Amino acid sequence: MYQINLPERICAVIDRLKEHGHHGYAVGGCVRDMLMGKVPHDFDITTDAFPSETSESFPDCDIILTGLKHGTVTVVYEGENIEITTFRTDGEYLDNRHPANVTFVRNISEDLSRRDFTVNAMAYNPEEGLIDLFEGEKDISRKIIKCVGDADTRFNEDGLRILRAMRFASVLEFKVEEKTAESVIRNRKLLKNISVERIYSEFTKLILGNNATEILKQFYPVVCELFGEIPTENIEVLALCPKDHTVRYAALFSHMSADNAAGMIRALKTDNETHRLVKKLVASASAEMPEFASDRFEKDVAHLLAENGFDDLDKIISLREAFCVHSGVGTENLVKIREYAGKLIREDACLSIKSLDVSGKDLAAAGIPQSAEMGRILKKLLDLVIEGKVENEREALIECAKKI
Ligand code: ATP
Ligand code: MG
């Protein structure tokens, strides 16, 4: 197992707590990641100090109290936000969702026992070393996700843990331990009680993991619980998609109409950009694409690029490539489209109304009435430029616009 080397600022924060008579530990995901030789994206600190005592230990730092309800004090230490949470137990759970109350405790073992999986239930500080009460380190080396305590009980406390088990298995490339796995499937209905925002956040991480396809197949009843039946092909295609959540959601929902897929995404309360892209990508799955063999290839690619922009087009192509690879169909044509689109971008080709050599104002000055038609005329000019029927040159475009 890898050595744990906490960053200096984390050690300094732990030292500071100690100077004030408290104990502080790095805990949860960061300990897991370091034992796996990965660089944690953030460090959570847990302490026996009550929130007021934590605040008093950092009189020279800004303190943010937004997480106070859960015992979290955010200390701005040397410009960085560090979350310090008091050891706590979760009171009785309501609706398999949130505990009725959290109780601060002075003992780290109670705090570690409320955590979801053995690999997430370890704490560390340089003085005391690793505190591992549930064989988390062993489960890392065995690569398994296993509940702390009885799985049915833990999933009933918080149904989101069902998806978290799948998420960690997918991202860390672990297996879900047998009893935990049976319990995941048995308790899947508990997801009904979980807010869609929390589901979306975990499920998105799940589908971006290296083991996404394997986990979604293994826990197919959970997938159905969330989204209804999804064709196996869609799930297998995930592994062939780039790690972009919009492309992967589009792959999952590609058996639906674009409107139904958009409805599905809307129900997850995603941001508008995700909604826009998934809808577009699902619609694009059945659209016609330029054919390299055709003599219109270059023009068709330019139109497609003008319509979508390079980033969206790249995703459209990636999604189709994944389905082609899955069904053993060649992707040469798609590769050519991407290549040629890239070339057009590099050459700064005229692909938008903005890059035309005239503006609406110019046309108005040349006597074309400023009306709702103006946008249509400019679009038509762009099409003609792409088709090579008129030069992207001011005078020529104005002449052409008069005819339109
Ligand atoms: P990541 O690297 O994705 O941030 P993480 O393990 O840090 O992984 P978080 O969701 O940030 O996951 O949670 C931090 C820690 O809090 C977890 O490691 C776990 O100990 C605990 N935890 C988080 N959510 C739950 C939950 N629903 N039930 C029990 N413990 C939880
Ligand atoms: Mg985390």
CSV table of C-alpha atoms and ligand atoms in Angstrom, one decimal:
chain,number,residue,atom,x,y,z
A,1,MET,CA,0.0,0.0,0.0
A,2,TYR,CA,1.2,3.5,-0.7
A,3,GLN,CA,2.6,5.8,2.0
A,4,ILE,CA,0.4,8.6,3.1
A,5,ASN,CA,2.0,12.0,2.7
A,6,LEU,CA,-0.4,14.8,3.7
A,7,PRO,CA,0.2,18.2,2.0
A,8,GLU,CA,1.9,20.7,4.3
A,9,ARG,CA,-1.1,22.9,4.7
A,10,ILE,CA,-3.2,20.0,5.9
A,11,CYS,CA,-0.6,19.0,8.4
A,12,ALA,CA,-0.4,22.6,9.6
A,13,VAL,CA,-4.2,22.7,10.1
A,14,ILE,CA,-4.0,19.4,12.1
A,15,ASP,CA,-1.2,20.8,14.1
A,16,ARG,CA,-3.1,24.0,14.8
A,17,LEU,CA,-6.1,21.9,16.2
A,18,LYS,CA,-3.6,20.0,18.4
A,19,GLU,CA,-2.1,23.3,19.8
A,20,HIS,CA,-5.6,24.1,20.9
A,21,GLY,CA,-6.1,20.8,22.6
A,22,HIS,CA,-8.0,18.9,19.9
A,23,HIS,CA,-7.5,16.0,17.5
A,24,GLY,CA,-7.7,16.4,13.8
A,25,TYR,CA,-7.5,13.8,11.0
A,26,ALA,CA,-7.7,13.7,7.3
A,27,VAL,CA,-10.7,11.4,6.6
A,28,GLY,CA,-12.8,9.7,3.9
A,29,GLY,CA,-12.0,10.0,0.2
A,30,CYS,CA,-8.6,11.6,0.5
A,31,VAL,CA,-7.3,8.8,2.7
A,32,ARG,CA,-8.6,6.2,0.3
A,33,ASP,CA,-7.1,8.0,-2.7
A,34,MET,CA,-3.7,8.4,-1.1
A,35,LEU,CA,-3.6,4.7,-0.1
A,36,MET,CA,-4.3,3.9,-3.8
A,37,GLY,CA,-1.4,6.2,-4.9
A,38,LYS,CA,-3.8,8.8,-6.3
A,39,VAL,CA,-3.8,12.5,-5.8
A,40,PRO,CA,-6.9,13.5,-3.9
A,41,HIS,CA,-8.9,16.4,-5.3
A,42,ASP,CA,-9.7,17.7,-1.9
A,43,PHE,CA,-8.9,16.9,1.8
A,44,ASP,CA,-11.7,16.6,4.4
A,45,ILE,CA,-10.7,17.0,8.0
A,46,THR,CA,-12.6,15.6,10.9
A,47,THR,CA,-12.1,16.6,14.5
A,48,ASP,CA,-13.3,16.2,18.1
A,49,ALA,CA,-13.5,20.0,18.4
A,50,PHE,CA,-17.0,21.5,18.3
A,51,PRO,CA,-17.5,24.0,15.5
A,52,SER,CA,-17.1,27.0,17.9
A,53,GLU,CA,-13.8,25.4,19.1
A,54,THR,CA,-12.7,24.9,15.6
A,55,SER,CA,-13.4,28.6,14.8
A,56,GLU,CA,-11.5,29.7,17.9
A,57,SER,CA,-8.5,27.7,16.8
A,58,PHE,CA,-8.1,29.8,13.7
A,59,PRO,CA,-8.6,33.4,14.9
A,60,ASP,CA,-6.3,34.6,12.1
A,61,CYS,CA,-8.3,33.0,9.3
A,62,ASP,CA,-11.6,33.8,7.5
A,63,ILE,CA,-14.3,31.3,8.5
A,64,ILE,CA,-17.3,30.2,6.4
A,65,LEU,CA,-20.2,28.8,8.4
A,66,THR,CA,-22.5,27.6,5.6
A,67,GLY,CA,-22.1,23.9,6.6
A,68,LEU,CA,-22.6,24.5,10.3
A,69,LYS,CA,-25.9,22.4,10.4
A,70,HIS,CA,-23.7,19.3,9.7
A,71,GLY,CA,-20.9,20.4,11.9
A,72,THR,CA,-18.7,21.7,9.1
A,73,VAL,CA,-16.6,24.9,9.5
A,74,THR,CA,-14.7,26.0,6.4
A,75,VAL,CA,-11.4,27.6,7.3
A,76,VAL,CA,-9.7,29.8,4.6
A,77,TYR,CA,-6.1,28.7,5.4
A,78,GLU,CA,-3.4,30.4,3.3
A,79,GLY,CA,-5.9,31.2,0.7
A,80,GLU,CA,-7.4,27.7,0.5
A,81,ASN,CA,-10.8,26.5,1.7
A,82,ILE,CA,-10.4,23.6,4.1
A,83,GLU,CA,-13.5,21.9,5.5
A,84,ILE,CA,-13.3,20.8,9.1
A,85,THR,CA,-16.2,18.7,10.4
A,86,THR,CA,-16.8,17.7,14.0
A,87,PHE,CA,-17.1,14.0,14.7
A,88,ARG,CA,-20.7,13.2,14.5
A,89,THR,CA,-23.3,10.4,14.4
A,90,ASP,CA,-26.4,10.7,12.3
A,91,GLY,CA,-29.6,10.6,14.3
A,92,GLU,CA,-32.5,8.5,13.2
A,93,TYR,CA,-33.2,8.7,9.4
A,94,LEU,CA,-36.4,10.0,8.0
A,95,ASP,CA,-37.7,8.8,4.6
A,96,ASN,CA,-34.4,6.9,3.9
A,97,ARG,CA,-33.0,10.3,3.2
A,98,HIS,CA,-31.8,12.7,5.9
A,99,PRO,CA,-31.1,12.1,9.5
A,100,ALA,CA,-33.5,13.9,11.8
A,101,ASN,CA,-30.6,15.4,13.6
A,102,VAL,CA,-26.9,15.0,13.8
A,103,THR,CA,-25.2,14.6,17.1
A,104,PHE,CA,-21.6,15.7,17.8
A,105,VAL,CA,-19.5,13.0,19.5
A,106,ARG,CA,-16.0,13.1,21.0
A,107,ASN,CA,-15.0,9.7,19.7
A,108,ILE,CA,-13.7,9.1,16.2
A,109,SER,CA,-14.9,5.5,16.0
A,110,GLU,CA,-18.5,6.6,16.0
A,111,ASP,CA,-17.8,9.1,13.2
A,112,LEU,CA,-16.1,6.4,11.1
A,113,SER,CA,-19.0,4.0,11.7
A,114,ARG,CA,-21.6,6.3,10.1
A,115,ARG,CA,-19.6,6.4,6.9
A,116,ASP,CA,-20.8,4.5,3.9
A,117,PHE,CA,-18.1,2.0,2.7
A,118,THR,CA,-15.1,0.5,4.4
A,119,VAL,CA,-12.7,2.1,1.9
A,120,ASN,CA,-14.3,5.5,2.8
A,121,ALA,CA,-14.2,5.0,6.6
A,122,MET,CA,-10.5,5.6,7.4
A,123,ALA,CA,-8.8,8.5,9.0
A,124,TYR,CA,-5.2,9.5,9.2
A,125,ASN,CA,-2.9,11.9,11.0
A,126,PRO,CA,0.9,11.9,11.1
A,127,GLU,CA,1.0,11.3,14.8
A,128,GLU,CA,-1.4,8.4,15.2
A,129,GLY,CA,-1.1,6.9,11.7
A,130,LEU,CA,-4.0,5.2,9.9
A,131,ILE,CA,-7.2,4.6,11.8
A,132,ASP,CA,-8.9,1.8,10.0
A,133,LEU,CA,-11.6,0.1,12.1
A,134,PHE,CA,-13.4,-1.7,9.3
A,135,GLU,CA,-10.6,-3.3,7.2
A,136,GLY,CA,-10.8,-0.5,4.7
A,137,GLU,CA,-7.1,-0.9,3.7
A,138,LYS,CA,-7.6,-4.6,3.1
A,139,ASP,CA,-10.7,-3.9,1.0
A,140,ILE,CA,-8.7,-1.4,-1.1
A,141,SER,CA,-6.1,-4.2,-1.8
A,142,ARG,CA,-8.9,-6.6,-2.5
A,143,LYS,CA,-10.6,-3.9,-4.6
A,144,ILE,CA,-14.0,-4.2,-3.1
A,145,ILE,CA,-16.8,-1.8,-2.1
A,146,LYS,CA,-18.4,-3.1,1.1
A,147,CYS,CA,-20.8,-1.3,3.4
A,148,VAL,CA,-19.7,-0.4,6.9
A,149,GLY,CA,-22.1,-2.7,9.0
A,150,ASP,CA,-25.2,-4.3,7.7
A,151,ALA,CA,-25.9,-3.4,4.1
A,152,ASP,CA,-29.7,-3.4,4.2
A,153,THR,CA,-29.7,-1.2,7.3
A,154,ARG,CA,-27.2,1.2,5.7
A,155,PHE,CA,-29.2,1.5,2.4
A,156,ASN,CA,-32.4,2.0,4.4
A,157,GLU,CA,-30.8,4.9,6.3
A,158,ASP,CA,-29.8,6.6,3.0
A,159,GLY,CA,-30.9,5.2,-0.3
A,160,LEU,CA,-28.4,7.3,-2.2
A,161,ARG,CA,-25.7,4.8,-0.9
A,162,ILE,CA,-27.1,2.3,-3.5
A,163,LEU,CA,-25.9,4.6,-6.3
A,164,ARG,CA,-22.7,5.5,-4.4
A,165,ALA,CA,-21.7,1.8,-4.2
A,166,MET,CA,-22.2,1.5,-7.9
A,167,ARG,CA,-20.4,4.8,-8.5
A,168,PHE,CA,-17.3,3.9,-6.5
A,169,ALA,CA,-17.1,0.5,-8.1
A,170,SER,CA,-17.3,2.1,-11.6
A,171,VAL,CA,-14.8,4.8,-10.9
A,172,LEU,CA,-12.3,2.9,-8.8
A,173,GLU,CA,-12.7,-0.3,-10.9
A,174,PHE,CA,-13.6,-2.3,-7.8
A,175,LYS,CA,-16.2,-5.1,-7.4
A,176,VAL,CA,-19.1,-4.6,-5.1
A,177,GLU,CA,-18.8,-7.2,-2.3
A,178,GLU,CA,-21.4,-10.0,-2.6
A,179,LYS,CA,-23.7,-9.2,0.3
A,180,THR,CA,-23.6,-5.4,-0.5
A,181,ALA,CA,-24.3,-6.2,-4.1
A,182,GLU,CA,-27.4,-8.3,-3.3
A,183,SER,CA,-28.6,-5.6,-1.0
A,184,VAL,CA,-28.1,-2.9,-3.7
A,185,ILE,CA,-30.5,-4.8,-6.0
A,186,ARG,CA,-32.9,-5.7,-3.2
A,187,ASN,CA,-33.3,-2.2,-2.0
A,188,ARG,CA,-33.4,-0.3,-5.3
A,189,LYS,CA,-36.9,1.0,-4.7
A,190,LEU,CA,-35.4,3.2,-2.0
A,191,LEU,CA,-34.1,5.5,-4.7
A,192,LYS,CA,-37.6,6.8,-5.1
A,193,ASN,CA,-37.1,8.8,-1.9
A,194,ILE,CA,-33.9,10.4,-3.1
A,195,SER,CA,-33.8,13.9,-4.6
A,196,VAL,CA,-33.1,13.9,-8.4
A,197,GLU,CA,-30.2,16.3,-7.9
A,198,ARG,CA,-28.3,13.8,-5.7
A,199,ILE,CA,-29.2,11.0,-8.1
A,200,TYR,CA,-27.9,13.0,-11.1
A,201,SER,CA,-24.7,13.9,-9.4
A,202,GLU,CA,-23.8,10.2,-8.4
A,203,PHE,CA,-25.2,8.7,-11.6
A,204,THR,CA,-23.1,11.1,-13.7
A,205,LYS,CA,-19.9,10.1,-11.9
A,206,LEU,CA,-20.9,6.5,-12.3
A,207,ILE,CA,-21.3,6.6,-16.1
A,208,LEU,CA,-18.0,8.4,-16.5
A,209,GLY,CA,-16.1,5.6,-14.6
A,210,ASN,CA,-13.9,3.1,-16.3
A,211,ASN,CA,-16.2,0.3,-15.2
A,212,ALA,CA,-19.5,1.9,-16.1
A,213,THR,CA,-20.7,-0.7,-18.6
A,214,GLU,CA,-19.9,-3.6,-16.3
A,215,ILE,CA,-21.6,-2.0,-13.3
A,216,LEU,CA,-24.7,-0.9,-15.2
A,217,LYS,CA,-25.1,-4.4,-16.6
A,218,GLN,CA,-24.5,-6.1,-13.2
A,219,PHE,CA,-27.0,-3.7,-11.5
A,220,TYR,CA,-29.5,-3.5,-14.4
A,221,PRO,CA,-32.6,-3.6,-12.2
A,222,VAL,CA,-31.3,-0.4,-10.6
A,223,VAL,CA,-31.0,1.3,-14.0
A,224,CYS,CA,-34.5,0.2,-14.8
A,225,GLU,CA,-35.7,1.6,-11.5
A,226,LEU,CA,-34.3,5.0,-12.6
A,227,PHE,CA,-34.9,5.2,-16.3
A,228,GLY,CA,-37.1,2.3,-17.4
A,229,GLU,CA,-35.7,-0.4,-19.7
A,230,ILE,CA,-32.5,0.6,-21.5
A,231,PRO,CA,-31.3,-1.6,-24.4
A,232,THR,CA,-28.1,-3.6,-23.6
A,233,GLU,CA,-26.5,-2.1,-26.7
A,234,ASN,CA,-26.7,1.4,-25.2
A,235,ILE,CA,-25.1,0.3,-22.0
A,236,GLU,CA,-22.3,-1.4,-23.9
A,237,VAL,CA,-21.7,1.6,-26.1
A,238,LEU,CA,-20.9,3.7,-23.0
A,239,ALA,CA,-17.5,2.1,-22.7
A,240,LEU,CA,-16.7,3.2,-26.3
A,241,CYS,CA,-17.7,6.8,-25.8
A,242,PRO,CA,-15.4,9.6,-24.7
A,243,LYS,CA,-15.6,10.6,-21.1
A,244,ASP,CA,-18.1,13.3,-21.7
A,245,HIS,CA,-21.3,13.1,-19.7
A,246,THR,CA,-23.5,14.5,-22.4
A,247,VAL,CA,-22.3,12.0,-25.0
A,248,ARG,CA,-22.7,9.2,-22.5
A,249,TYR,CA,-26.3,10.2,-21.4
A,250,ALA,CA,-27.1,10.5,-25.1
A,251,ALA,CA,-25.8,7.0,-25.7
A,252,LEU,CA,-28.0,5.7,-22.8
A,253,PHE,CA,-31.1,7.4,-24.1
A,254,SER,CA,-30.5,6.9,-27.8
A,255,HIS,CA,-33.4,4.5,-28.2
A,256,MET,CA,-35.8,7.3,-27.3
A,257,SER,CA,-37.1,10.2,-29.4
A,258,ALA,CA,-35.1,13.4,-28.9
A,259,ASP,CA,-38.0,14.8,-27.0
A,260,ASN,CA,-38.3,11.9,-24.6
A,261,ALA,CA,-34.6,11.9,-24.0
A,262,ALA,CA,-34.8,15.6,-23.3
A,263,GLY,CA,-37.7,15.0,-20.9
A,264,MET,CA,-35.6,12.4,-19.1
A,265,ILE,CA,-32.7,14.8,-18.7
A,266,ARG,CA,-35.0,17.7,-17.7
A,267,ALA,CA,-36.4,15.5,-15.0
A,268,LEU,CA,-32.9,15.1,-13.6
A,269,LYS,CA,-32.8,18.9,-13.2
A,270,THR,CA,-29.6,19.3,-15.1
A,271,ASP,CA,-28.1,22.5,-16.3
A,272,ASN,CA,-29.4,23.9,-19.6
A,273,GLU,CA,-26.3,23.1,-21.5
A,274,THR,CA,-26.5,19.4,-20.7
A,275,HIS,CA,-30.2,19.4,-21.6
A,276,ARG,CA,-29.4,21.1,-25.0
A,277,LEU,CA,-26.6,18.8,-25.9
A,278,VAL,CA,-28.2,15.5,-24.9
A,279,LYS,CA,-31.3,16.4,-26.9
A,280,LYS,CA,-29.2,17.4,-29.9
A,281,LEU,CA,-27.0,14.3,-29.7
A,282,VAL,CA,-29.9,11.9,-29.5
A,283,ALA,CA,-31.6,13.7,-32.5
A,284,SER,CA,-28.3,13.4,-34.4
A,285,ALA,CA,-28.1,9.7,-33.9
A,286,SER,CA,-30.5,9.2,-36.8
A,287,ALA,CA,-29.5,12.2,-39.0
A,288,GLU,CA,-27.8,11.7,-42.3
A,289,MET,CA,-24.1,12.5,-42.5
A,290,PRO,CA,-21.9,13.7,-45.3
A,291,GLU,CA,-20.4,10.8,-47.4
A,292,PHE,CA,-16.7,11.0,-48.2
A,293,ALA,CA,-17.4,9.2,-51.5
A,294,SER,CA,-19.8,11.9,-52.6
A,295,ASP,CA,-18.6,15.0,-54.6
A,296,ARG,CA,-20.6,17.1,-52.2
A,297,PHE,CA,-18.6,15.9,-49.2
A,298,GLU,CA,-16.7,19.1,-48.5
A,299,LYS,CA,-19.8,21.3,-48.8
A,300,ASP,CA,-21.9,19.0,-46.7
A,301,VAL,CA,-19.3,19.0,-43.9
A,302,ALA,CA,-19.1,22.8,-44.1
A,303,HIS,CA,-22.9,23.1,-43.7
A,304,LEU,CA,-22.8,20.6,-40.8
A,305,LEU,CA,-20.1,22.6,-39.2
A,306,ALA,CA,-21.8,25.9,-39.7
A,307,GLU,CA,-24.9,24.4,-38.1
A,308,ASN,CA,-23.3,22.9,-35.1
A,309,GLY,CA,-19.9,24.4,-34.4
A,310,PHE,CA,-16.8,22.2,-34.0
A,311,ASP,CA,-17.4,21.2,-30.4
A,312,ASP,CA,-20.9,19.9,-30.9
A,313,LEU,CA,-20.0,18.2,-34.2
A,314,ASP,CA,-17.1,16.5,-32.5
A,315,LYS,CA,-19.5,15.0,-29.9
A,316,ILE,CA,-22.0,14.0,-32.6
A,317,ILE,CA,-19.3,12.2,-34.4
A,318,SER,CA,-18.0,10.5,-31.2
A,319,LEU,CA,-21.4,9.2,-30.4
A,320,ARG,CA,-21.8,7.7,-33.8
A,321,GLU,CA,-18.3,6.3,-33.8
A,322,ALA,CA,-19.2,4.4,-30.5
A,323,PHE,CA,-22.3,2.8,-32.0
A,324,CYS,CA,-20.3,1.9,-35.2
A,325,VAL,CA,-17.5,0.3,-33.3
A,326,HIS,CA,-20.1,-1.6,-31.2
A,327,SER,CA,-21.8,-3.0,-34.2
A,328,GLY,CA,-18.6,-3.7,-36.1
A,329,VAL,CA,-19.2,-1.0,-38.7
A,330,GLY,CA,-16.2,1.0,-40.0
A,331,THR,CA,-15.7,4.5,-38.8
A,332,GLU,CA,-13.5,5.8,-41.7
A,333,ASN,CA,-16.2,8.1,-43.0
A,334,LEU,CA,-16.7,9.7,-39.6
A,335,VAL,CA,-13.0,10.1,-39.2
A,336,LYS,CA,-12.8,11.9,-42.5
A,337,ILE,CA,-15.7,14.3,-41.5
A,338,ARG,CA,-13.8,15.2,-38.3
A,339,GLU,CA,-10.6,15.7,-40.1
A,340,TYR,CA,-12.1,17.9,-42.8
A,341,ALA,CA,-14.1,19.9,-40.2
A,342,GLY,CA,-10.8,20.5,-38.3
A,343,LYS,CA,-9.2,21.7,-41.5
A,344,LEU,CA,-12.0,24.2,-42.1
A,345,ILE,CA,-11.6,25.5,-38.6
A,346,ARG,CA,-7.8,25.9,-38.9
A,347,GLU,CA,-8.2,27.7,-42.2
A,348,ASP,CA,-10.7,30.0,-40.6
A,349,ALA,CA,-13.3,29.2,-43.3
A,350,CYS,CA,-16.4,31.4,-43.4
A,351,LEU,CA,-18.9,29.3,-41.4
A,352,SER,CA,-21.1,31.8,-39.7
A,353,ILE,CA,-23.1,35.0,-40.4
A,354,LYS,CA,-20.5,36.9,-38.3
A,355,SER,CA,-17.7,35.9,-40.6
A,356,LEU,CA,-19.5,37.2,-43.8
A,357,ASP,CA,-17.9,40.2,-45.3
A,358,VAL,CA,-21.2,42.1,-44.9
A,359,SER,CA,-23.5,42.8,-41.9
A,360,GLY,CA,-27.2,43.6,-41.6
A,361,LYS,CA,-26.3,47.2,-41.3
A,362,ASP,CA,-24.3,47.2,-44.6
A,363,LEU,CA,-27.3,45.6,-46.4
A,364,ALA,CA,-29.7,48.2,-44.9
A,365,ALA,CA,-27.3,51.0,-46.1
A,366,ALA,CA,-27.5,49.4,-49.6
A,367,GLY,CA,-31.2,49.8,-49.6
A,368,ILE,CA,-32.4,46.4,-48.4
A,369,PRO,CA,-35.2,47.0,-45.8
A,370,GLN,CA,-34.4,46.2,-42.2
A,371,SER,CA,-37.0,43.6,-41.5
A,372,ALA,CA,-37.4,40.2,-40.1
A,373,GLU,CA,-36.3,39.0,-43.5
A,374,MET,CA,-32.8,40.3,-42.9
A,375,GLY,CA,-31.7,37.3,-40.8
A,376,ARG,CA,-33.0,34.9,-43.5
A,377,ILE,CA,-31.1,36.8,-46.2
A,378,LEU,CA,-27.8,36.7,-44.2
A,379,LYS,CA,-28.3,32.9,-43.6
A,380,LYS,CA,-29.0,32.5,-47.4
A,381,LEU,CA,-25.8,34.4,-48.2
A,382,LEU,CA,-23.8,32.1,-45.8
A,383,ASP,CA,-25.3,29.1,-47.6
A,384,LEU,CA,-24.3,30.5,-51.0
A,385,VAL,CA,-20.7,31.2,-49.8
A,386,ILE,CA,-20.4,27.7,-48.4
A,387,GLU,CA,-21.7,26.3,-51.7
A,388,GLY,CA,-19.1,28.4,-53.5
A,389,LYS,CA,-21.8,30.3,-55.5
A,390,VAL,CA,-20.7,33.7,-54.3
A,391,GLU,CA,-17.3,35.0,-53.0
A,392,ASN,CA,-17.2,36.1,-49.4
A,393,GLU,CA,-16.6,39.7,-50.6
A,394,ARG,CA,-18.6,42.8,-49.8
A,395,GLU,CA,-19.7,44.0,-53.2
A,396,ALA,CA,-20.5,40.6,-54.4
A,397,LEU,CA,-22.6,39.8,-51.3
A,398,ILE,CA,-24.5,43.0,-51.5
A,399,GLU,CA,-25.4,42.4,-55.2
A,400,CYS,CA,-26.4,38.9,-54.3
A,401,ALA,CA,-28.6,40.1,-51.4
A,402,LYS,CA,-30.5,42.5,-53.7
A,403,LYS,CA,-31.5,39.5,-55.9
A,404,ILE,CA,-32.6,37.5,-52.9
B,1,ATP,P1,-14.8,11.9,-4.1
B,1,ATP,O1,-13.4,11.6,-4.5
B,1,ATP,O2,-15.7,11.6,-5.3
B,1,ATP,O3,-15.1,13.2,-3.5
B,1,ATP,P2,-15.4,10.9,-1.5
B,1,ATP,O4,-15.2,9.6,-0.9
B,1,ATP,O5,-14.7,12.1,-1.0
B,1,ATP,O6,-15.2,10.8,-3.0
B,1,ATP,P3,-17.8,12.4,-0.9
B,1,ATP,O7,-19.1,12.3,-1.5
B,1,ATP,O8,-17.0,13.7,-1.2
B,1,ATP,O9,-17.0,11.2,-1.4
B,1,ATP,O10,-17.9,12.2,0.6
B,1,ATP,C1,-16.9,12.3,1.6
B,1,ATP,C2,-16.9,11.2,2.6
B,1,ATP,O11,-18.1,11.4,3.4
B,1,ATP,C3,-17.0,9.8,2.1
B,1,ATP,O12,-15.7,9.3,1.8
B,1,ATP,C4,-17.7,9.1,3.2
B,1,ATP,O13,-16.8,8.8,4.2
B,1,ATP,C5,-18.7,10.1,3.7
B,1,ATP,N1,-20.0,10.1,3.0
B,1,ATP,C6,-20.4,10.8,1.9
B,1,ATP,N2,-21.7,10.6,1.6
B,1,ATP,C7,-22.1,9.6,2.4
B,1,ATP,C8,-23.4,8.9,2.6
B,1,ATP,N3,-24.4,9.2,1.8
B,1,ATP,N4,-23.4,8.0,3.6
B,1,ATP,C9,-22.4,7.8,4.4
B,1,ATP,N5,-21.2,8.4,4.3
B,1,ATP,C10,-21.1,9.3,3.3
B,2,MG,MG,-15.0,14.2,-1.6
